[in-house]
């Protein structure tokens, strides 16, 4: 998915904003992503994508710390 595509249609949040939020704030749970422009707090359609992005970004961050 392109980083500039809308991920949360209820609150018009792009994937880029979500990825940057997770990289900078490192939320412990994916549900905390709703702090980022309220993504995931509307209809819930984007929640599976938020969980996936959280898992991928946090795994990448853990991999960078090990090297």
Coordinates of C-alpha atoms in Angstrom, one line a residue:
X1 CA 0.0 0.0 0.0
X2 CA 1.3 3.4 -1.0
X3 CA 2.3 5.6 2.1
X4 CA 0.1 8.4 0.9
X5 CA -3.1 6.4 0.6
X6 CA -5.8 7.0 3.1
X7 CA -5.9 4.2 5.7
X8 CA -8.6 5.6 8.0
X9 CA -11.4 7.0 6.0
X10 CA -13.5 8.2 9.0
X11 CA -10.7 10.6 10.1
X12 CA -8.8 10.9 6.8
X13 CA -5.5 9.5 8.1
X14 CA -2.8 8.3 5.7
X15 CA -0.6 5.2 6.1
X16 CA 2.4 7.6 6.3
X17 CA 1.0 9.3 9.4
X18 CA 0.4 6.0 11.1
X19 CA 3.8 4.6 10.2
X20 CA 5.5 7.8 11.5
X21 CA 3.5 7.8 14.6
X22 CA 4.4 4.2 15.4
X23 CA 8.1 4.8 14.7
X24 CA 8.2 7.9 16.9
X25 CA 5.9 7.0 19.8
X26 CA 6.4 3.2 19.8
X27 CA 3.0 2.4 21.3
X28 CA 3.0 -0.8 23.3
X29 CA -0.4 -1.9 21.8
X30 CA -1.9 -1.3 18.4
X31 CA -5.0 0.1 20.1
X32 CA -2.9 3.1 21.2
X33 CA -2.7 4.2 17.5
X34 CA -6.0 5.9 18.0
X35 CA -4.0 8.7 19.7
X36 CA -2.8 9.5 16.2
X37 CA -5.5 11.6 14.7
X38 CA -8.1 9.2 16.1
X39 CA -7.3 6.5 13.5
X40 CA -9.3 3.4 14.3
X41 CA -11.8 5.1 16.5
X42 CA -14.6 5.5 13.9
X43 CA -16.2 2.6 12.1
X44 CA -13.3 0.1 12.7
X45 CA -12.7 -0.8 9.1
X46 CA -9.0 0.2 9.4
X47 CA -8.2 -1.7 12.6
X48 CA -6.8 -4.8 11.0
X49 CA -4.5 -2.6 9.0
X50 CA -3.4 -0.7 12.1
X51 CA -2.6 -3.9 13.9
X52 CA -0.5 -5.1 10.9
X53 CA 1.4 -1.9 10.6
X54 CA 2.0 -1.8 14.3
X55 CA 3.4 -5.4 14.2
X56 CA 5.6 -4.7 11.2
X57 CA 7.1 -1.4 12.4
X58 CA 7.7 -2.6 15.9
X59 CA 9.4 -5.8 14.6
X60 CA 11.6 -3.7 12.3
X61 CA 12.5 -1.4 15.2
X62 CA 13.5 -4.4 17.3
X63 CA 15.7 -5.7 14.5
X64 CA 17.5 -2.4 14.1
X65 CA 18.3 -2.4 17.9
X66 CA 19.9 -5.8 17.8
X67 CA 22.5 -4.8 15.1

